[in-house]
Amino acid sequence: MPYATGQARSNSGVYLQSRYEVQILDSFGLEGVENECGGLYKQKRADVNMCFPPLSWQTYDIAFVAPKFNAEGEKIKNAFITVLLNGVPVHQDYSIIAKTGGGKQEGPELFPIKLQDHTNPVRFRNIWIVDLSNQPDPVYCTPCQSLACDP
């Protein structure tokens, strides 16, 4: 939207378990605070603002590990998240300390992934959800390392 400014250019989010929001927002050229593109809403800014210019497709790769709760429903381990924005790590194995913004309260109940709608112009395509719960721990390579890193 060439005539729009700020959040009106696009504002949305991906809610994991309906609790933890990864921000979708046109923040190209901005400071990159926690409520901007790739941020964990009201909790942590992206390590680097990798937002492409307006009207460009943004890609998000999100790996999420749900928090763990004991039999009494008390949290015994935080959720963890890794986010790549446009192919660049902006959160790596970050421990999410609590729900973000308007997310549901933390608890042992499982909730769905949601795409947020603030009535701003946002389009989604090529959404893939893969259950990684039975996979070995991933090996991360930073951009400056060889593509053939050892685990």
Short mmCIF file of N, CA and C in Angstrom, two decimals:
data_model
loop_
_atom_site.label_atom_id
_atom_site.label_comp_id
_atom_site.label_asym_id
_atom_site.label_seq_id
_atom_site.Cartn_x
_atom_site.Cartn_y
_atom_site.Cartn_z
N MET A 1 0.84 -1.18 0.00
CA MET A 1 0.00 0.00 0.00
C MET A 1 0.88 1.25 0.00
N PRO A 2 1.11 1.84 -1.15
CA PRO A 2 2.02 2.98 -1.24
C PRO A 2 1.58 4.18 -0.41
N TYR A 3 0.28 4.35 -0.21
CA TYR A 3 -0.22 5.52 0.52
C TYR A 3 -0.23 5.29 2.03
N ALA A 4 -0.10 4.06 2.48
CA ALA A 4 -0.18 3.74 3.90
C ALA A 4 1.17 3.98 4.58
N THR A 5 1.12 4.22 5.88
CA THR A 5 2.34 4.39 6.67
C THR A 5 2.26 3.51 7.91
N GLY A 6 3.41 3.26 8.51
CA GLY A 6 3.47 2.50 9.76
C GLY A 6 2.82 1.14 9.67
N GLN A 7 2.12 0.76 10.73
CA GLN A 7 1.51 -0.56 10.78
C GLN A 7 0.41 -0.76 9.75
N ALA A 8 -0.15 0.30 9.22
CA ALA A 8 -1.20 0.17 8.21
C ALA A 8 -0.67 -0.42 6.91
N ARG A 9 0.66 -0.40 6.70
CA ARG A 9 1.23 -1.00 5.48
C ARG A 9 1.11 -2.52 5.54
N SER A 10 1.19 -3.09 6.69
CA SER A 10 0.92 -4.51 6.93
C SER A 10 1.20 -4.79 8.39
N ASN A 11 0.33 -5.56 9.01
CA ASN A 11 0.50 -5.92 10.41
C ASN A 11 -0.21 -7.24 10.64
N SER A 12 0.53 -8.22 11.07
CA SER A 12 -0.03 -9.54 11.31
C SER A 12 0.92 -10.30 12.22
N GLY A 13 0.71 -11.58 12.35
CA GLY A 13 1.60 -12.40 13.16
C GLY A 13 1.30 -13.87 12.99
N VAL A 14 2.25 -14.69 13.37
CA VAL A 14 2.06 -16.13 13.44
C VAL A 14 2.03 -16.48 14.92
N TYR A 15 0.90 -17.04 15.39
CA TYR A 15 0.77 -17.45 16.78
C TYR A 15 1.03 -18.95 16.89
N LEU A 16 2.02 -19.31 17.66
CA LEU A 16 2.34 -20.71 17.90
C LEU A 16 1.63 -21.13 19.18
N GLN A 17 0.87 -22.21 19.11
CA GLN A 17 0.03 -22.67 20.22
C GLN A 17 -0.93 -21.57 20.66
N SER A 18 -1.25 -20.63 19.82
CA SER A 18 -2.13 -19.50 20.15
C SER A 18 -1.59 -18.68 21.31
N ARG A 19 -0.28 -18.82 21.63
CA ARG A 19 0.33 -18.17 22.78
C ARG A 19 1.51 -17.26 22.44
N TYR A 20 2.30 -17.66 21.46
CA TYR A 20 3.58 -17.01 21.22
C TYR A 20 3.57 -16.42 19.81
N GLU A 21 3.65 -15.09 19.72
CA GLU A 21 3.52 -14.43 18.41
C GLU A 21 4.87 -14.03 17.82
N VAL A 22 5.10 -14.47 16.59
CA VAL A 22 6.19 -13.96 15.77
C VAL A 22 5.58 -12.88 14.90
N GLN A 23 6.08 -11.66 15.02
CA GLN A 23 5.47 -10.50 14.37
C GLN A 23 5.71 -10.49 12.85
N ILE A 24 4.65 -10.19 12.12
CA ILE A 24 4.72 -9.92 10.69
C ILE A 24 4.35 -8.46 10.53
N LEU A 25 5.27 -7.66 10.04
CA LEU A 25 5.03 -6.22 9.96
C LEU A 25 6.00 -5.62 8.95
N ASP A 26 5.51 -4.69 8.17
CA ASP A 26 6.40 -3.99 7.24
C ASP A 26 7.24 -3.02 8.05
N SER A 27 8.46 -3.42 8.38
CA SER A 27 9.35 -2.55 9.15
C SER A 27 10.67 -2.32 8.41
N PHE A 28 10.60 -2.36 7.08
CA PHE A 28 11.79 -2.13 6.27
C PHE A 28 12.40 -0.77 6.61
N GLY A 29 13.69 -0.76 6.95
CA GLY A 29 14.41 0.47 7.23
C GLY A 29 14.18 1.03 8.62
N LEU A 30 13.37 0.36 9.44
CA LEU A 30 13.11 0.85 10.80
C LEU A 30 14.11 0.23 11.78
N GLU A 31 14.01 0.65 13.03
CA GLU A 31 14.95 0.22 14.06
C GLU A 31 14.91 -1.29 14.31
N GLY A 32 13.74 -1.88 14.25
CA GLY A 32 13.62 -3.31 14.48
C GLY A 32 13.39 -3.67 15.93
N VAL A 33 12.38 -3.08 16.57
CA VAL A 33 12.07 -3.40 17.96
C VAL A 33 11.20 -4.66 18.02
N GLU A 34 10.83 -5.08 19.25
CA GLU A 34 10.16 -6.37 19.42
C GLU A 34 8.76 -6.45 18.82
N ASN A 35 8.18 -5.31 18.46
CA ASN A 35 6.86 -5.35 17.81
C ASN A 35 6.98 -5.13 16.31
N GLU A 36 8.17 -5.32 15.76
CA GLU A 36 8.37 -5.17 14.32
C GLU A 36 8.73 -6.52 13.70
N CYS A 37 8.96 -6.53 12.43
CA CYS A 37 9.13 -7.73 11.62
C CYS A 37 10.10 -8.74 12.26
N GLY A 38 9.59 -9.95 12.51
CA GLY A 38 10.43 -11.01 13.07
C GLY A 38 10.56 -11.00 14.58
N GLY A 39 10.06 -9.96 15.23
CA GLY A 39 10.16 -9.88 16.69
C GLY A 39 9.23 -10.85 17.38
N LEU A 40 9.58 -11.23 18.61
CA LEU A 40 8.66 -11.98 19.46
C LEU A 40 7.89 -10.92 20.24
N TYR A 41 6.65 -10.74 19.89
CA TYR A 41 5.87 -9.58 20.30
C TYR A 41 5.97 -9.32 21.81
N LYS A 42 6.36 -8.09 22.15
CA LYS A 42 6.51 -7.60 23.52
C LYS A 42 7.50 -8.41 24.35
N GLN A 43 8.40 -9.16 23.67
CA GLN A 43 9.37 -9.94 24.44
C GLN A 43 10.80 -9.78 23.92
N LYS A 44 11.00 -9.90 22.60
CA LYS A 44 12.37 -9.84 22.10
C LYS A 44 12.38 -9.36 20.66
N ARG A 45 13.23 -8.40 20.40
CA ARG A 45 13.41 -7.93 19.02
C ARG A 45 14.17 -8.98 18.22
N ALA A 46 14.02 -8.93 16.91
CA ALA A 46 14.83 -9.79 16.04
C ALA A 46 16.29 -9.38 16.19
N ASP A 47 17.20 -10.33 16.10
CA ASP A 47 18.63 -10.02 16.24
C ASP A 47 19.11 -9.07 15.16
N VAL A 48 18.47 -9.11 14.00
CA VAL A 48 18.78 -8.20 12.89
C VAL A 48 17.48 -7.96 12.13
N ASN A 49 17.27 -6.73 11.66
CA ASN A 49 16.07 -6.42 10.89
C ASN A 49 16.29 -6.87 9.45
N MET A 50 15.71 -8.00 9.09
CA MET A 50 15.86 -8.56 7.75
C MET A 50 14.63 -8.33 6.88
N CYS A 51 13.81 -7.38 7.26
CA CYS A 51 12.59 -7.09 6.51
C CYS A 51 12.93 -6.53 5.12
N PHE A 52 12.38 -7.15 4.09
CA PHE A 52 12.57 -6.66 2.72
C PHE A 52 11.69 -5.44 2.48
N PRO A 53 11.92 -4.69 1.39
CA PRO A 53 11.12 -3.49 1.09
C PRO A 53 9.63 -3.81 0.93
N PRO A 54 8.77 -2.78 1.06
CA PRO A 54 7.33 -2.97 0.87
C PRO A 54 7.01 -3.65 -0.45
N LEU A 55 5.96 -4.45 -0.44
CA LEU A 55 5.43 -5.20 -1.58
C LEU A 55 6.33 -6.36 -1.98
N SER A 56 7.34 -6.70 -1.16
CA SER A 56 8.18 -7.87 -1.40
C SER A 56 7.67 -9.02 -0.53
N TRP A 57 7.80 -10.25 -1.02
CA TRP A 57 7.48 -11.40 -0.20
C TRP A 57 8.52 -11.54 0.90
N GLN A 58 8.07 -11.82 2.11
CA GLN A 58 8.96 -12.11 3.24
C GLN A 58 8.84 -13.62 3.51
N THR A 59 9.92 -14.28 3.84
CA THR A 59 9.84 -15.70 4.18
C THR A 59 10.21 -15.91 5.64
N TYR A 60 9.45 -16.75 6.29
CA TYR A 60 9.69 -17.11 7.69
C TYR A 60 9.88 -18.62 7.76
N ASP A 61 10.96 -19.05 8.38
CA ASP A 61 11.15 -20.45 8.75
C ASP A 61 11.17 -20.47 10.27
N ILE A 62 10.22 -21.16 10.85
CA ILE A 62 10.07 -21.16 12.31
C ILE A 62 10.16 -22.59 12.83
N ALA A 63 11.09 -22.83 13.74
CA ALA A 63 11.18 -24.10 14.45
C ALA A 63 10.79 -23.82 15.90
N PHE A 64 9.81 -24.53 16.39
CA PHE A 64 9.25 -24.27 17.71
C PHE A 64 9.21 -25.56 18.52
N VAL A 65 9.66 -25.46 19.78
CA VAL A 65 9.57 -26.57 20.72
C VAL A 65 8.67 -26.10 21.86
N ALA A 66 7.58 -26.80 22.07
CA ALA A 66 6.60 -26.40 23.08
C ALA A 66 7.18 -26.49 24.49
N PRO A 67 6.63 -25.69 25.41
CA PRO A 67 7.08 -25.79 26.80
C PRO A 67 6.66 -27.13 27.39
N LYS A 68 7.30 -27.50 28.48
CA LYS A 68 6.97 -28.75 29.18
C LYS A 68 6.32 -28.42 30.52
N PHE A 69 5.34 -29.24 30.89
CA PHE A 69 4.61 -29.06 32.14
C PHE A 69 4.59 -30.38 32.90
N ASN A 70 4.61 -30.28 34.24
CA ASN A 70 4.53 -31.50 35.05
C ASN A 70 3.06 -31.92 35.21
N ALA A 71 2.82 -32.99 35.96
CA ALA A 71 1.47 -33.53 36.13
C ALA A 71 0.53 -32.54 36.82
N GLU A 72 1.10 -31.61 37.59
CA GLU A 72 0.28 -30.61 38.28
C GLU A 72 0.01 -29.39 37.41
N GLY A 73 0.53 -29.38 36.19
CA GLY A 73 0.30 -28.25 35.28
C GLY A 73 1.28 -27.11 35.45
N GLU A 74 2.36 -27.31 36.22
CA GLU A 74 3.37 -26.27 36.41
C GLU A 74 4.41 -26.37 35.30
N LYS A 75 4.79 -25.22 34.77
CA LYS A 75 5.79 -25.22 33.71
C LYS A 75 7.15 -25.60 34.29
N ILE A 76 7.79 -26.59 33.65
CA ILE A 76 9.11 -27.03 34.10
C ILE A 76 10.19 -26.73 33.06
N LYS A 77 9.77 -26.34 31.85
CA LYS A 77 10.73 -25.97 30.82
C LYS A 77 10.06 -25.00 29.85
N ASN A 78 10.77 -23.90 29.55
CA ASN A 78 10.24 -22.90 28.62
C ASN A 78 10.12 -23.45 27.20
N ALA A 79 9.31 -22.79 26.40
CA ALA A 79 9.28 -23.05 24.96
C ALA A 79 10.57 -22.49 24.36
N PHE A 80 10.99 -23.07 23.24
CA PHE A 80 12.17 -22.59 22.51
C PHE A 80 11.79 -22.34 21.07
N ILE A 81 12.42 -21.32 20.47
CA ILE A 81 12.09 -20.98 19.10
C ILE A 81 13.35 -20.57 18.33
N THR A 82 13.38 -20.95 17.07
CA THR A 82 14.38 -20.48 16.12
C THR A 82 13.61 -19.91 14.94
N VAL A 83 13.96 -18.70 14.53
CA VAL A 83 13.28 -18.05 13.41
C VAL A 83 14.31 -17.58 12.40
N LEU A 84 14.10 -17.95 11.15
CA LEU A 84 14.86 -17.39 10.03
C LEU A 84 13.93 -16.47 9.27
N LEU A 85 14.33 -15.23 9.09
CA LEU A 85 13.55 -14.26 8.32
C LEU A 85 14.31 -13.98 7.05
N ASN A 86 13.70 -14.29 5.94
CA ASN A 86 14.33 -14.14 4.63
C ASN A 86 15.69 -14.85 4.59
N GLY A 87 15.72 -16.04 5.22
CA GLY A 87 16.90 -16.89 5.18
C GLY A 87 17.97 -16.59 6.21
N VAL A 88 17.77 -15.57 7.04
CA VAL A 88 18.78 -15.16 8.02
C VAL A 88 18.26 -15.43 9.43
N PRO A 89 19.05 -16.10 10.29
CA PRO A 89 18.59 -16.33 11.67
C PRO A 89 18.39 -15.01 12.41
N VAL A 90 17.17 -14.83 12.95
CA VAL A 90 16.89 -13.64 13.75
C VAL A 90 16.61 -14.00 15.21
N HIS A 91 16.34 -15.28 15.47
CA HIS A 91 16.26 -15.86 16.82
C HIS A 91 16.82 -17.27 16.69
N GLN A 92 17.76 -17.63 17.56
CA GLN A 92 18.32 -18.98 17.51
C GLN A 92 18.18 -19.66 18.86
N ASP A 93 17.32 -20.67 18.89
CA ASP A 93 17.10 -21.47 20.09
C ASP A 93 16.83 -20.56 21.30
N TYR A 94 15.95 -19.59 21.10
CA TYR A 94 15.62 -18.62 22.15
C TYR A 94 14.59 -19.22 23.11
N SER A 95 14.83 -19.06 24.39
CA SER A 95 13.92 -19.54 25.43
C SER A 95 12.82 -18.50 25.65
N ILE A 96 11.59 -18.84 25.29
CA ILE A 96 10.46 -17.92 25.45
C ILE A 96 9.99 -18.01 26.90
N ILE A 97 10.07 -16.90 27.63
CA ILE A 97 9.82 -16.93 29.07
C ILE A 97 8.34 -16.94 29.44
N ALA A 98 7.48 -16.44 28.55
CA ALA A 98 6.04 -16.37 28.85
C ALA A 98 5.29 -16.13 27.54
N LYS A 99 3.98 -16.13 27.62
CA LYS A 99 3.18 -15.83 26.44
C LYS A 99 3.55 -14.44 25.93
N THR A 100 3.26 -14.17 24.68
CA THR A 100 3.55 -12.86 24.12
C THR A 100 2.25 -12.10 23.92
N GLY A 101 2.27 -10.80 24.19
CA GLY A 101 1.12 -9.93 23.90
C GLY A 101 -0.22 -10.53 24.24
N GLY A 102 -1.08 -10.65 23.21
CA GLY A 102 -2.44 -11.13 23.39
C GLY A 102 -2.60 -12.62 23.34
N GLY A 103 -1.52 -13.36 23.48
CA GLY A 103 -1.61 -14.82 23.42
C GLY A 103 -2.35 -15.41 24.61
N LYS A 104 -2.83 -16.64 24.44
CA LYS A 104 -3.49 -17.35 25.53
C LYS A 104 -2.49 -17.60 26.66
N GLN A 105 -3.00 -17.76 27.87
CA GLN A 105 -2.14 -18.06 29.01
C GLN A 105 -1.42 -19.39 28.79
N GLU A 106 -0.21 -19.48 29.31
CA GLU A 106 0.54 -20.73 29.19
C GLU A 106 -0.13 -21.83 30.03
N GLY A 107 -0.03 -23.04 29.53
CA GLY A 107 -0.57 -24.19 30.23
C GLY A 107 -0.30 -25.44 29.42
N PRO A 108 -0.63 -26.59 29.97
CA PRO A 108 -0.33 -27.85 29.28
C PRO A 108 -1.24 -28.15 28.08
N GLU A 109 -2.33 -27.40 27.94
CA GLU A 109 -3.25 -27.65 26.83
C GLU A 109 -2.58 -27.31 25.51
N LEU A 110 -2.90 -28.08 24.48
CA LEU A 110 -2.38 -27.82 23.14
C LEU A 110 -3.38 -26.93 22.39
N PHE A 111 -2.88 -25.90 21.74
CA PHE A 111 -3.71 -25.01 20.94
C PHE A 111 -3.12 -24.92 19.54
N PRO A 112 -3.90 -24.45 18.57
CA PRO A 112 -3.44 -24.43 17.18
C PRO A 112 -2.49 -23.28 16.86
N ILE A 113 -1.89 -23.40 15.69
CA ILE A 113 -1.15 -22.29 15.09
C ILE A 113 -2.19 -21.37 14.47
N LYS A 114 -2.02 -20.07 14.63
CA LYS A 114 -2.98 -19.11 14.06
C LYS A 114 -2.24 -18.03 13.29
N LEU A 115 -2.89 -17.53 12.26
CA LEU A 115 -2.40 -16.37 11.51
C LEU A 115 -3.26 -15.19 11.93
N GLN A 116 -2.62 -14.15 12.42
CA GLN A 116 -3.33 -12.99 12.95
C GLN A 116 -3.83 -12.10 11.82
N ASP A 117 -4.99 -11.47 12.05
CA ASP A 117 -5.56 -10.53 11.09
C ASP A 117 -5.88 -9.22 11.79
N HIS A 118 -5.19 -8.16 11.38
CA HIS A 118 -5.48 -6.81 11.88
C HIS A 118 -6.17 -5.99 10.80
N THR A 119 -6.69 -6.64 9.78
CA THR A 119 -7.35 -6.03 8.61
C THR A 119 -6.39 -5.22 7.74
N ASN A 120 -5.09 -5.39 7.95
CA ASN A 120 -4.10 -4.75 7.08
C ASN A 120 -3.79 -5.69 5.92
N PRO A 121 -3.30 -5.15 4.81
CA PRO A 121 -3.04 -6.01 3.65
C PRO A 121 -1.86 -6.96 3.87
N VAL A 122 -2.16 -8.24 4.04
CA VAL A 122 -1.15 -9.27 4.22
C VAL A 122 -1.60 -10.48 3.42
N ARG A 123 -0.66 -11.12 2.75
CA ARG A 123 -0.95 -12.33 1.98
C ARG A 123 -0.05 -13.45 2.48
N PHE A 124 -0.56 -14.67 2.47
CA PHE A 124 0.20 -15.85 2.87
C PHE A 124 0.22 -16.85 1.73
N ARG A 125 1.33 -17.57 1.59
CA ARG A 125 1.42 -18.64 0.61
C ARG A 125 2.49 -19.63 1.06
N ASN A 126 2.42 -20.84 0.51
CA ASN A 126 3.41 -21.89 0.77
C ASN A 126 3.65 -22.13 2.26
N ILE A 127 2.58 -22.36 2.99
CA ILE A 127 2.69 -22.63 4.42
C ILE A 127 2.86 -24.13 4.62
N TRP A 128 3.92 -24.49 5.31
CA TRP A 128 4.21 -25.90 5.60
C TRP A 128 4.32 -26.06 7.11
N ILE A 129 3.72 -27.11 7.62
CA ILE A 129 3.86 -27.45 9.03
C ILE A 129 4.39 -28.87 9.09
N VAL A 130 5.52 -29.04 9.77
CA VAL A 130 6.18 -30.34 9.86
C VAL A 130 6.38 -30.67 11.34
N ASP A 131 5.90 -31.82 11.75
CA ASP A 131 6.09 -32.28 13.12
C ASP A 131 7.52 -32.80 13.25
N LEU A 132 8.32 -32.12 14.06
CA LEU A 132 9.72 -32.50 14.24
C LEU A 132 9.96 -33.18 15.58
N SER A 133 8.88 -33.54 16.27
CA SER A 133 9.04 -34.06 17.63
C SER A 133 9.82 -35.37 17.70
N ASN A 134 9.84 -36.14 16.63
CA ASN A 134 10.59 -37.40 16.64
C ASN A 134 11.90 -37.31 15.88
N GLN A 135 12.36 -36.10 15.60
CA GLN A 135 13.59 -35.90 14.85
C GLN A 135 14.75 -35.64 15.80
N PRO A 136 15.98 -35.95 15.39
CA PRO A 136 17.14 -35.61 16.23
C PRO A 136 17.30 -34.09 16.30
N ASP A 137 18.03 -33.63 17.29
CA ASP A 137 18.27 -32.19 17.43
C ASP A 137 18.94 -31.65 16.17
N PRO A 138 18.52 -30.46 15.72
CA PRO A 138 19.11 -29.90 14.49
C PRO A 138 20.54 -29.42 14.71
N VAL A 139 21.28 -29.35 13.64
CA VAL A 139 22.62 -28.78 13.63
C VAL A 139 22.52 -27.45 12.91
N TYR A 140 22.95 -26.36 13.55
CA TYR A 140 22.84 -25.04 12.95
C TYR A 140 24.19 -24.61 12.39
N CYS A 141 24.18 -24.07 11.21
CA CYS A 141 25.36 -23.48 10.59
C CYS A 141 25.11 -21.99 10.46
N THR A 142 26.00 -21.17 10.94
CA THR A 142 25.86 -19.74 10.73
C THR A 142 26.35 -19.42 9.32
N PRO A 143 25.91 -18.29 8.74
CA PRO A 143 26.28 -17.98 7.36
C PRO A 143 27.78 -17.97 7.09
N CYS A 144 28.62 -17.71 8.10
CA CYS A 144 30.06 -17.64 7.86
C CYS A 144 30.73 -19.01 7.95
N GLN A 145 29.99 -20.05 8.32
CA GLN A 145 30.57 -21.38 8.41
C GLN A 145 30.42 -22.13 7.09
N SER A 146 31.20 -23.15 6.94
CA SER A 146 31.07 -24.04 5.79
C SER A 146 29.71 -24.72 5.82
N LEU A 147 29.17 -25.01 4.66
CA LEU A 147 27.90 -25.72 4.60
C LEU A 147 28.03 -27.16 5.06
N ALA A 148 29.23 -27.64 5.20
CA ALA A 148 29.45 -29.01 5.65
C ALA A 148 29.95 -29.02 7.09
N CYS A 149 29.18 -28.44 8.00
CA CYS A 149 29.64 -28.40 9.38
C CYS A 149 29.44 -29.75 10.06
N ASP A 150 30.25 -30.01 11.04
CA ASP A 150 30.16 -31.25 11.80
C ASP A 150 29.19 -31.06 12.94
N PRO A 151 28.38 -32.08 13.25
CA PRO A 151 27.43 -31.97 14.37
C PRO A 151 28.14 -31.89 15.71
#
